[in-house]
Amino acid sequence: MIGTLARERRREAVRANERRLIVLAGDRDRGIDAAYEIVDAVDGDDPIRSDDVAIVSTREGFRFDEYRPRNARGLLGATRTVVVVDCHERFVPNALGAAAGAVDGGGLLVLLTPDLDRWPAIRDGFDRALAVPPYELSDVTGRFRERLVGTLRRHPGIAIVDVGDGERGPENMHLIRDGRADPPPATDHRRPRRPADAAFPDAAYEACLTADQARAVRALESLADPGTAVVIESDRGRGKSSAAGLAAGSLALAGADVLVTAPAFRNAREVLERARELVGLEDDGDGGSDDDEAAHGGRTATETTHGERTATGTAHEIRTATGGRVRFLPAAEAADCLDDPDAVIVDEAAALPVQLLERFLTAPSVAFCTTVHGYEGAGRGFAVRFRERLADADHVVRDVHLKEPIRYVRGDPVERWLFDALLLDARPAVEAAVADADSADATYRALDPKTLLGNDTLLAETFGLLVVAHYRTESNDLARVLDAPNLHTRALVVNDRPVAVALLAREGSLPADRRRSMYEGDRVHGNMVPDLLTSQLRDEAAGEPAGLRVVRIATHDALRGTGFGTRLLDRIHAEFADDVDYVSVGYGATPRLLRFWRRAGYRTVHLSTTRNDTSGEHSVVMLRPVTESGRTLLSRHASAFRRRERDALSDAHREVDVDVIRGALGSSAPDPEGTSTVDLTDHEWRAVVAAAYGPGMYDVAPGAFRDLAFAALVGSDIEATADVAVELDDEAERLLVRKVLQGWSWGDAVANLGYPSTRSCMRAIGEATKPLVERFGTSLARRERDRFING
Ligand SMILES: CC(=O)SCCNC(=O)CCNC(=O)[C@H](O)C(C)(C)COP(=O)(O)OP(=O)(O)OC[C@H]1O[C@@H](n2cnc3c(N)ncnc32)[C@H](O)[C@@H]1OP(=O)(O)O
């Protein structure tokens, strides 16, 4: 029966260039046997290579290409005819996305699951990670799976076979659904042709699989014109990276220097590979001649070509005989060398922070390629935030949206099912539905899993907002939102549409033995702030108070900056006031976000020494105390932060953005004892006063300046300390940070802050010191000052 079913579904899939899904529900070993039967049936019909079949499983010893659930994303490079996902023992939602993404048109996705009625109640290895201390595994629910099972039973193109349990014989195997799907309307499968007036070589167009891809390549031709920005938005599996690679190779063949960047090299690998193939083809053959290059409209190759005719270089760099090249650099590094390349291609742009993307606009021409519905976060933030900046820039912007899948037809039932099951197309409410919302009309609601499951639109729009809040929001997070006992979802809702959403995690309240083991180096799942404060910052008591961490927060982009975020936090603070000792947050620090959290009453206790590889941001952790025990925790860590930061600023934090430092220090709680005094010797005061009012120099007492600047900036943004704050303008504060606190050389500080000369910068330090003398000066310091003023 299994063999026949597999052959039928496979033939149907091949005919339609779609995929089909077969679920083998029941006993695991029987499911595995049935999966072998499926592969044999497919192979008997139309022989397939052994590496055309892959399995994702916690077990080993299959005769297929094996992947562990945790590493299933390794599947994403190549496509397969059959991919089997063994959901027993450890079912990872992300792995399902990766596995489905690897099945070619005409192929089969096979799921081995427990009995579908029982599956939601079974706890497995993935659930163990959701049982965050002090919660137990029995507190984790199976709602994500319940929903998933519903989608399997409902969507077309999905066959379900009950393979029975261990005791009963094969006669108990029976078909629950045959998964037949109506064939789609006929589509046009013709390969695209090279436009007559195209500038890129024929081979670039011949390599395109869909008309959409050829349109992208065509749009990318304009990268040869300075002042162009090309934006390619695409669903996953539409061939945008290949199109970018074909363009990169074509530009390099015409002698251009093309810089490719992405959040990680693995994202850009395909761009480089495609470019290499094209360059290899063209440089090796006749197409590489100088005449041809000129005819293709690119820059004419220089006379002194590189001697050899073949493409050379490393995995990260391809050189052409014409002196052109394509090279990869990580995003932060790439943004620092934009003077050299002729064109920049940013792949997976949506995963990079907007500030970084903006810097690429200074390159002569630039392409931003991005996935809209991904398996690891979608590109809404890019679509909204970066689009605004792009509209303001002086570029000619060309847009392409790739919809046509390259490996199967549009409307493929497995893709439709996957989008629904994992909410890959979740997005916030359409703008028109919420644009007029007023924060006064919004209702604060607890969106518990039951409420979310009862309303598909609410669930999708809520998850869509969480995806916007953080590009790394992924399918596993959907399972966490629905099943993890430590998580809560809260929202402001207008007419049943969520307009601002926060995901909250309970942390702390850990028993003594757990705190001790954490102090001694054990990791404790899902307790980010207690873990940081205990193991890294060496506070064994930090895990005791009850905390609530704001894991993610986002306001609908049409309503940002109109008070929803603040109001949502207010309501959360009120709801949990009797329940927790403190509220916390950790995020990639930017000046605006620091301001948002500081205004909501959060105080800095940590700034990471390393930068996030992708965003280049340093993460900051802030606390907002609720009870006395929360206040004690904050006070200990605010004090430790002040002591640590004084030295870290000229060491690990030397290069951190000045405004991030200003925001982090300005939002840190000042020493309640020492807000009005800075402990300097008389001699140091004389040196400081002389630098401010007379002939003295900063370099005579750098430590004294540092103490003063530090005291002036700590807590300077906190409203409660406004009456004792030092009056400094933005420019003066930036100078104190760069030169005095981060210890930059005069030359570097002058260049970085744009002073006309070192003398003017030194004078500015003197001026910035005057309010410090006024605020902290001893009587001796005042007398010294008066001597200069009164002559
Ligand atoms: C733990 C975390 O999730 S941290 C990441 C937070 N989420 C994001 O960055 C997603 C994108 N941003 C947003 O969704 C929202 O802008 C939020 C959640 C940061 C703030 O919510 P809003 O409803 O816009 O805030 P509200 O109107 O109450 O307050 C305005 C302040 O929020 C901050 N803010 C507003 N828009 C932005 C933005 N696009 N980026 C960063 N901060 C912003 C600013 O501090 C702003 O004050 P300002 O105008 O003086 O600069």
mmCIF file of C-alpha atoms and ligand atoms in Angstrom, residues 385 468-469 550-555 559-567 585-587 590 592-593 595-597 599, ligand 1:
data_model
loop_
_atom_site.group_PDB
_atom_site.id
_atom_site.type_symbol
_atom_site.label_atom_id
_atom_site.label_comp_id
_atom_site.label_asym_id
_atom_site.label_seq_id
_atom_site.Cartn_x
_atom_site.Cartn_y
_atom_site.Cartn_z
ATOM 1 C CA ARG A 385 12.534 51.031 8.127
ATOM 2 C CA VAL A 468 9.548 42.755 13.117
ATOM 3 C CA ALA A 469 10.946 43.316 16.612
ATOM 4 C CA VAL A 550 10.938 41.806 28.072
ATOM 5 C CA VAL A 551 12.232 39.422 25.412
ATOM 6 C CA ARG A 552 10.803 41.338 22.455
ATOM 7 C CA ILE A 553 8.641 44.395 21.993
ATOM 8 C CA ALA A 554 7.347 45.985 18.815
ATOM 9 C CA THR A 555 4.859 48.612 17.771
ATOM 10 C CA LEU A 559 2.155 53.826 14.758
ATOM 11 C CA ARG A 560 5.703 54.092 16.054
ATOM 12 C CA GLY A 561 6.648 57.071 18.128
ATOM 13 C CA THR A 562 3.065 57.815 19.146
ATOM 14 C CA GLY A 563 3.168 56.354 22.624
ATOM 15 C CA PHE A 564 1.991 52.756 22.139
ATOM 16 C CA GLY A 565 5.274 51.148 23.229
ATOM 17 C CA THR A 566 5.448 53.281 26.359
ATOM 18 C CA ARG A 567 1.820 52.609 27.172
ATOM 19 C CA VAL A 585 15.562 43.854 29.151
ATOM 20 C CA GLY A 586 18.542 43.003 26.965
ATOM 21 C CA TYR A 587 18.945 44.243 23.366
ATOM 22 C CA THR A 590 21.259 52.018 19.772
ATOM 23 C CA ARG A 592 17.119 55.635 20.347
ATOM 24 C CA LEU A 593 16.394 52.332 22.045
ATOM 25 C CA ARG A 595 16.300 56.468 25.272
ATOM 26 C CA PHE A 596 13.059 54.469 25.000
ATOM 27 C CA TRP A 597 14.010 52.105 27.816
ATOM 28 C CA ARG A 599 12.316 56.834 29.850
HETATM 29 C C1 LIG B 1 13.895 43.764 23.778
HETATM 30 C C2 LIG B 1 13.587 44.385 22.465
HETATM 31 O O1 LIG B 1 12.758 43.910 21.739
HETATM 32 S S1 LIG B 1 14.437 45.763 22.028
HETATM 33 C C3 LIG B 1 13.920 46.021 20.377
HETATM 34 C C4 LIG B 1 12.737 46.884 20.337
HETATM 35 N N1 LIG B 1 12.013 46.730 19.128
HETATM 36 C C5 LIG B 1 12.390 47.273 17.948
HETATM 37 O O2 LIG B 1 13.434 47.871 17.794
HETATM 38 C C6 LIG B 1 11.405 47.092 16.821
HETATM 39 C C7 LIG B 1 11.147 48.384 16.097
HETATM 40 N N2 LIG B 1 10.701 49.429 16.983
HETATM 41 C C8 LIG B 1 9.480 49.449 17.569
HETATM 42 O O3 LIG B 1 8.681 48.572 17.369
HETATM 43 C C9 LIG B 1 9.130 50.621 18.449
HETATM 44 O O4 LIG B 1 9.672 51.756 17.921
HETATM 45 C C10 LIG B 1 9.580 50.499 19.926
HETATM 46 C C11 LIG B 1 8.992 49.219 20.510
HETATM 47 C C12 LIG B 1 11.082 50.489 20.070
HETATM 48 C C13 LIG B 1 9.047 51.700 20.687
HETATM 49 O O5 LIG B 1 7.653 51.717 20.613
HETATM 50 P P1 LIG B 1 6.889 53.069 20.175
HETATM 51 O O6 LIG B 1 5.454 52.792 20.269
HETATM 52 O O7 LIG B 1 7.424 53.534 18.895
HETATM 53 O O8 LIG B 1 7.409 54.018 21.344
HETATM 54 P P2 LIG B 1 6.776 55.334 21.978
HETATM 55 O O9 LIG B 1 6.008 56.094 20.978
HETATM 56 O O10 LIG B 1 6.098 54.979 23.237
HETATM 57 O O11 LIG B 1 8.107 56.083 22.359
HETATM 58 C C14 LIG B 1 8.858 56.723 21.363
HETATM 59 C C15 LIG B 1 10.296 56.379 21.565
HETATM 60 O O12 LIG B 1 10.529 55.028 21.188
HETATM 61 C C16 LIG B 1 11.783 54.940 20.522
HETATM 62 N N3 LIG B 1 11.561 54.621 19.114
HETATM 63 C C17 LIG B 1 10.532 54.961 18.328
HETATM 64 N N4 LIG B 1 10.696 54.467 17.098
HETATM 65 C C18 LIG B 1 11.848 53.802 17.121
HETATM 66 C C19 LIG B 1 12.545 53.066 16.152
HETATM 67 N N5 LIG B 1 12.110 52.914 14.915
HETATM 68 N N6 LIG B 1 13.693 52.485 16.512
HETATM 69 C C20 LIG B 1 14.147 52.614 17.764
HETATM 70 N N7 LIG B 1 13.530 53.323 18.713
HETATM 71 C C21 LIG B 1 12.390 53.889 18.396
HETATM 72 C C22 LIG B 1 12.410 56.288 20.637
HETATM 73 O O13 LIG B 1 13.132 56.352 21.831
HETATM 74 C C23 LIG B 1 11.212 57.185 20.688
HETATM 75 O O14 LIG B 1 11.535 58.398 21.264
HETATM 76 P P3 LIG B 1 12.123 59.562 20.306
HETATM 77 O O15 LIG B 1 11.085 59.792 19.274
HETATM 78 O O16 LIG B 1 12.357 60.673 21.228
HETATM 79 O O17 LIG B 1 13.349 59.027 19.707
#
